[in-house]
PDB file of C-alpha atoms in Angstrom:
ATOM      1  CA  VAL A  25      -0.072   0.111   0.051  1.00 70.00           C
ATOM      2  CA  LEU A  26       2.734   2.436   0.780  1.00 78.00           C
ATOM      3  CA  ALA A  27       4.521   1.654  -2.397  1.00 83.00           C
ATOM      4  CA  ARG A  28       1.417   2.187  -4.190  1.00 84.00           C
ATOM      5  CA  PHE A  29       0.803   5.768  -2.640  1.00 82.00           C
ATOM      6  CA  ALA A  30       4.554   6.986  -2.262  1.00 84.00           C
ATOM      7  CA  ASP A  31       3.882   9.916  -4.384  1.00 89.00           C
ATOM      8  CA  ARG A  32       1.467  11.316  -1.583  1.00 88.00           C
ATOM      9  CA  GLY A  33       4.225  11.132   1.291  1.00 83.00           C
ATOM     10  CA  ILE A  34       2.227   8.547   3.353  1.00 82.00           C
ATOM     11  CA  SER A  35       4.139   7.004   6.447  1.00 82.00           C
ATOM     12  CA  VAL A  36       3.306   4.785   9.145  1.00 84.00           C
ATOM     13  CA  ASP A  37       3.973   5.411  12.815  1.00 86.00           C
ATOM     14  CA  LEU A  38       3.178   2.188  14.697  1.00 88.00           C
ATOM     15  CA  GLU A  39       4.031   3.692  18.123  1.00 91.00           C
ATOM     16  CA  SER A  40       1.857   6.717  17.997  1.00 91.00           C
ATOM     17  CA  PRO A  41      -0.563   6.708  14.792  1.00 88.00           C
ATOM     18  CA  THR A  42      -2.672   9.487  14.210  1.00 86.00           C
ATOM     19  CA  VAL A  43      -5.336   7.085  12.564  1.00 85.00           C
ATOM     20  CA  GLU A  44      -5.934   3.381  13.588  1.00 86.00           C
ATOM     21  CA  LEU A  45      -7.710   1.246  10.887  1.00 85.00           C
ATOM     22  CA  PHE A  46      -9.392  -2.229  11.911  1.00 86.00           C
ATOM     23  CA  VAL A  47      -9.251  -4.829   8.953  1.00 87.00           C
ATOM     24  CA  GLU A  48     -11.618  -7.921   9.326  1.00 84.00           C
ATOM     25  CA  VAL A  49     -11.537 -10.506   6.569  1.00 87.00           C
ATOM     26  CA  ARG A  50     -14.556 -12.878   6.208  1.00 81.00           C
ATOM     27  CA  SER A  51     -14.656 -15.449   3.182  1.00 84.00           C
ATOM     28  CA  ASN A  52     -14.114 -13.256   0.109  1.00 89.00           C
ATOM     29  CA  ARG A  53     -14.888  -9.980   1.778  1.00 88.00           C
ATOM     30  CA  ALA A  54     -12.710  -7.413   3.994  1.00 86.00           C
ATOM     31  CA  TYR A  55     -14.189  -4.945   6.111  1.00 86.00           C
ATOM     32  CA  LEU A  56     -12.569  -1.498   7.189  1.00 86.00           C
ATOM     33  CA  SER A  57     -13.298   0.477  10.033  1.00 87.00           C
ATOM     34  CA  GLU A  58     -11.765   3.392  12.390  1.00 86.00           C
ATOM     35  CA  ASP A  59     -13.168   2.378  15.541  1.00 82.00           C
ATOM     36  CA  ARG A  60     -14.132  -0.659  17.526  1.00 78.00           C
ATOM     37  CA  MET A  61     -17.566  -1.125  19.358  1.00 75.00           C
ATOM     38  CA  THR A  62     -18.057  -3.330  22.245  1.00 77.00           C
ATOM     39  CA  GLY A  63     -20.818  -5.820  22.174  1.00 73.00           C
ATOM     40  CA  PRO A  64     -22.229  -8.012  24.740  1.00 77.00           C
ATOM     41  CA  GLY A  65     -19.790 -10.857  24.019  1.00 82.00           C
ATOM     42  CA  GLY A  66     -20.778 -14.398  23.107  1.00 87.00           C
ATOM     43  CA  LEU A  67     -20.962 -15.982  19.712  1.00 89.00           C
ATOM     44  CA  PRO A  68     -22.668 -14.633  16.884  1.00 87.00           C
ATOM     45  CA  LEU A  69     -26.674 -15.108  16.568  1.00 88.00           C
ATOM     46  CA  GLY A  70     -27.384 -17.933  14.504  1.00 89.00           C
ATOM     47  CA  VAL A  71     -24.257 -20.165  14.713  1.00 91.00           C
ATOM     48  CA  ALA A  72     -26.181 -22.163  17.369  1.00 93.00           C
ATOM     49  CA  GLY A  73     -29.419 -23.023  16.185  1.00 93.00           C
ATOM     50  CA  ARG A  74     -33.122 -21.563  17.079  1.00 96.00           C
ATOM     51  CA  VAL A  75     -34.901 -21.607  20.501  1.00 97.00           C
ATOM     52  CA  VAL A  76     -38.057 -20.763  21.384  1.00 97.00           C
ATOM     53  CA  ALA A  77     -38.297 -19.015  24.967  1.00 96.00           C
ATOM     54  CA  LEU A  78     -40.802 -18.206  27.553  1.00 96.00           C
ATOM     55  CA  VAL A  79     -40.169 -15.057  28.786  1.00 95.00           C
ATOM     56  CA  ASP A  80     -42.662 -14.255  31.752  1.00 93.00           C
ATOM     57  CA  GLY A  81     -40.158 -12.259  34.017  1.00 92.00           C
ATOM     58  CA  LEU A  82     -36.597 -11.566  34.900  1.00 94.00           C
ATOM     59  CA  ARG A  83     -35.604 -15.469  34.977  1.00 94.00           C
ATOM     60  CA  GLY A  84     -37.283 -15.891  31.698  1.00 95.00           C
ATOM     61  CA  ALA A  85     -35.460 -12.764  30.166  1.00 95.00           C
ATOM     62  CA  LEU A  86     -32.243 -13.873  31.377  1.00 96.00           C
ATOM     63  CA  GLY A  87     -32.390 -17.428  30.234  1.00 96.00           C
ATOM     64  CA  ALA A  88     -33.265 -16.527  26.695  1.00 96.00           C
ATOM     65  CA  TYR A  89     -30.459 -13.840  26.810  1.00 96.00           C
ATOM     66  CA  LEU A  90     -28.017 -16.548  27.923  1.00 96.00           C
ATOM     67  CA  LEU A  91     -28.968 -18.810  24.959  1.00 96.00           C
ATOM     68  CA  MET A  92     -28.639 -15.991  22.711  1.00 95.00           C
ATOM     69  CA  LYS A  93     -25.447 -15.331  23.790  1.00 94.00           C
ATOM     70  CA  ARG A  94     -24.315 -18.594  23.122  1.00 94.00           C
ATOM     71  CA  GLY A  95     -25.370 -18.149  19.267  1.00 94.00           C
ATOM     72  CA  CYS A  96     -28.987 -19.202  19.461  1.00 95.00           C
ATOM     73  CA  ARG A  97     -31.562 -17.000  17.525  1.00 95.00           C
ATOM     74  CA  ALA A  98     -34.682 -16.928  19.784  1.00 95.00           C
ATOM     75  CA  ARG A  99     -38.240 -16.461  19.308  1.00 96.00           C
ATOM     76  CA  TRP A 100     -40.074 -15.438  22.745  1.00 96.00           C
ATOM     77  CA  VAL A 101     -43.186 -16.317  24.046  1.00 97.00           C
ATOM     78  CA  THR A 102     -44.231 -13.663  26.567  1.00 94.00           C
ATOM     79  CA  ARG A 103     -46.175 -12.879  29.533  1.00 90.00           C
ATOM     80  CA  SER A 104     -46.716 -10.506  32.082  1.00 82.00           C
ATOM     81  CA  GLU A 105     -43.481  -8.165  32.434  1.00 80.00           C
ATOM     82  CA  GLY A 106     -41.758 -10.517  30.007  1.00 82.00           C
ATOM     83  CA  ALA A 107     -43.184  -8.426  26.898  1.00 87.00           C
ATOM     84  CA  ASP A 108     -41.589  -5.240  28.421  1.00 89.00           C
ATOM     85  CA  LEU A 109     -38.211  -7.021  28.937  1.00 88.00           C
ATOM     86  CA  VAL A 110     -38.304  -8.581  25.398  1.00 90.00           C
ATOM     87  CA  ALA A 111     -38.909  -5.175  23.761  1.00 88.00           C
ATOM     88  CA  SER A 112     -36.395  -3.321  25.967  1.00 87.00           C
ATOM     89  CA  VAL A 113     -33.595  -5.853  25.999  1.00 90.00           C
ATOM     90  CA  LEU A 114     -33.720  -8.956  23.869  1.00 92.00           C
ATOM     91  CA  ALA A 115     -35.293  -7.367  20.883  1.00 90.00           C
ATOM     92  CA  ARG A 116     -32.164  -5.087  20.631  1.00 88.00           C
ATOM     93  CA  PHE A 117     -29.905  -7.909  20.849  1.00 87.00           C
ATOM     94  CA  ASP A 118     -31.709  -9.765  18.168  1.00 90.00           C
ATOM     95  CA  PRO A 119     -33.526  -7.329  15.956  1.00 89.00           C
ATOM     96  CA  THR A 120     -35.060 -10.315  13.815  1.00 90.00           C
ATOM     97  CA  GLY A 121     -36.307 -11.938  16.788  1.00 91.00           C
ATOM     98  CA  ARG A 122     -40.152 -12.589  16.904  1.00 93.00           C
ATOM     99  CA  SER A 123     -42.417 -12.109  19.785  1.00 94.00           C
ATOM    100  CA  PHE A 124     -45.608 -13.985  20.637  1.00 95.00           C
ATOM    101  CA  PRO A 125     -48.299 -13.079  23.482  1.00 94.00           C
ATOM    102  CA  GLY A 126     -48.482 -16.133  25.649  1.00 93.00           C
ATOM    103  CA  GLU A 127     -51.778 -17.957  26.181  1.00 93.00           C
ATOM    104  CA  GLU A 128     -53.059 -17.589  29.692  1.00 91.00           C
ATOM    105  CA  ASP A 129     -53.664 -21.363  30.426  1.00 92.00           C
ATOM    106  CA  GLU A 130     -50.502 -23.174  30.998  1.00 90.00           C
ATOM    107  CA  GLU A 131     -51.667 -26.160  28.913  1.00 91.00           C
ATOM    108  CA  ALA A 132     -52.504 -23.834  26.124  1.00 95.00           C
ATOM    109  CA  ARG A 133     -49.226 -21.988  26.590  1.00 94.00           C
ATOM    110  CA  ALA A 134     -47.378 -25.436  26.351  1.00 94.00           C
ATOM    111  CA  ARG A 135     -49.029 -26.281  23.132  1.00 94.00           C
ATOM    112  CA  GLN A 136     -48.404 -22.557  21.727  1.00 96.00           C
ATOM    113  CA  ILE A 137     -44.634 -23.073  22.609  1.00 96.00           C
ATOM    114  CA  ALA A 138     -44.373 -26.587  20.951  1.00 94.00           C
ATOM    115  CA  GLU A 139     -46.303 -25.210  17.926  1.00 95.00           C
ATOM    116  CA  ILE A 140     -44.068 -22.056  17.395  1.00 96.00           C
ATOM    117  CA  ALA A 141     -41.182 -24.419  17.995  1.00 96.00           C
ATOM    118  CA  ASP A 142     -42.315 -26.865  15.323  1.00 95.00           C
ATOM    119  CA  ALA A 143     -42.849 -23.963  12.787  1.00 96.00           C
ATOM    120  CA  ALA A 144     -39.373 -22.464  13.606  1.00 95.00           C
ATOM    121  CA  HIS A 145     -37.467 -25.796  13.548  1.00 95.00           C
ATOM    122  CA  ALA A 146     -36.158 -24.827  16.852  1.00 95.00           C
ATOM    123  CA  ASP A 147     -33.488 -26.882  18.276  1.00 95.00           C
ATOM    124  CA  GLY A 148     -34.991 -26.447  21.946  1.00 96.00           C
ATOM    125  CA  ILE A 149     -37.188 -24.431  24.283  1.00 97.00           C
ATOM    126  CA  VAL A 150     -35.888 -22.178  27.011  1.00 97.00           C
ATOM    127  CA  LEU A 151     -37.951 -22.210  30.229  1.00 96.00           C
ATOM    128  CA  PRO A 152     -37.667 -20.353  33.486  1.00 94.00           C
ATOM    129  CA  LEU A 153     -37.653 -23.222  35.688  1.00 90.00           C
ATOM    130  CA  ALA A 154     -36.815 -23.915  39.372  1.00 83.00           C
ATOM    131  CA  VAL A 155     -35.106 -27.360  40.132  1.00 82.00           C
ATOM    132  CA  GLU A 156     -38.369 -28.934  41.075  1.00 83.00           C
ATOM    133  CA  GLY A 157     -40.018 -27.696  38.133  1.00 83.00           C
ATOM    134  CA  PHE A 158     -37.988 -29.864  35.762  1.00 85.00           C
ATOM    135  CA  PRO A 159     -39.639 -33.178  36.119  1.00 85.00           C
ATOM    136  CA  GLY A 160     -43.262 -31.638  35.483  1.00 86.00           C
ATOM    137  CA  ALA A 161     -41.728 -29.920  32.347  1.00 87.00           C
ATOM    138  CA  ARG A 162     -40.057 -32.729  30.972  1.00 86.00           C
ATOM    139  CA  LEU A 163     -43.941 -34.578  31.380  1.00 87.00           C
ATOM    140  CA  ILE A 164     -45.530 -31.401  29.425  1.00 89.00           C
ATOM    141  CA  TYR A 165     -42.793 -31.171  26.792  1.00 86.00           C
ATOM    142  CA  GLY A 166     -41.792 -34.904  26.065  1.00 83.00           C
ATOM    143  CA  GLU A 167     -38.389 -35.542  24.348  1.00 87.00           C
ATOM    144  CA  ARG A 168     -37.893 -31.886  23.038  1.00 90.00           C
ATOM    145  CA  VAL A 169     -34.857 -30.378  24.510  1.00 95.00           C
ATOM    146  CA  ILE A 170     -35.170 -28.000  27.318  1.00 94.00           C
ATOM    147  CA  PHE A 171     -32.743 -25.445  28.593  1.00 96.00           C
ATOM    148  CA  SER A 172     -33.040 -23.680  31.783  1.00 95.00           C
ATOM    149  CA  PRO A 173     -29.763 -21.864  32.265  1.00 96.00           C
ATOM    150  CA  THR A 174     -30.876 -20.257  35.541  1.00 94.00           C
ATOM    151  CA  ILE A 175     -32.355 -23.310  37.035  1.00 93.00           C
ATOM    152  CA  GLY A 176     -29.744 -23.445  40.012  1.00 91.00           C
ATOM    153  CA  TRP A 177     -29.975 -19.919  40.852  1.00 93.00           C
ATOM    154  CA  THR A 178     -31.778 -17.961  43.304  1.00 91.00           C
ATOM    155  CA  ASP A 179     -33.966 -15.098  42.366  1.00 91.00           C
ATOM    156  CA  ARG A 180     -31.191 -12.691  43.931  1.00 94.00           C
ATOM    157  CA  GLU A 181     -28.489 -14.278  41.616  1.00 94.00           C
ATOM    158  CA  VAL A 182     -30.898 -13.823  38.680  1.00 94.00           C
ATOM    159  CA  GLU A 183     -31.167 -10.062  39.529  1.00 94.00           C
ATOM    160  CA  GLU A 184     -27.688  -9.473  40.137  1.00 95.00           C
ATOM    161  CA  ARG A 185     -26.926 -11.302  36.698  1.00 93.00           C
ATOM    162  CA  TRP A 186     -29.542  -9.361  34.865  1.00 92.00           C
ATOM    163  CA  ALA A 187     -28.083  -6.167  36.331  1.00 89.00           C
ATOM    164  CA  ARG A 188     -24.635  -6.592  35.061  1.00 83.00           C
TER     165      ARG A 188
END
């Protein structure tokens, strides 16, 4: 590059540059930028499949977020305060995600989650379970893969993690 623009008097100072450029090469393309933006970390969305998450409050929102950070694209079934958490946080993390208002009846909601998971070809579902709730969920959802990343955490631990 320096040889190509030698007539312009361009030089490189690696110790104290006046301009810093970042180059990212992916497949047959190169991306050039002048700054970096920090993100939430984790894996790129979509590299780990799809999930349907029940977001009925903080525990459900955190569970969905943790799976999304691990590369899963999510569809959200919301209840009560979950809709606000999806709109204010999760949808910003994945603007292409879709949200569905959850059925009031628990059995109808379980059928709804299963139908959305089937239609989306989801690899699993994310539920805001406590340890004692897991056997019941297994009976309801059968052989479907169930993720519950906050299962061993107290409500206080969930609140602390969410605050980060």
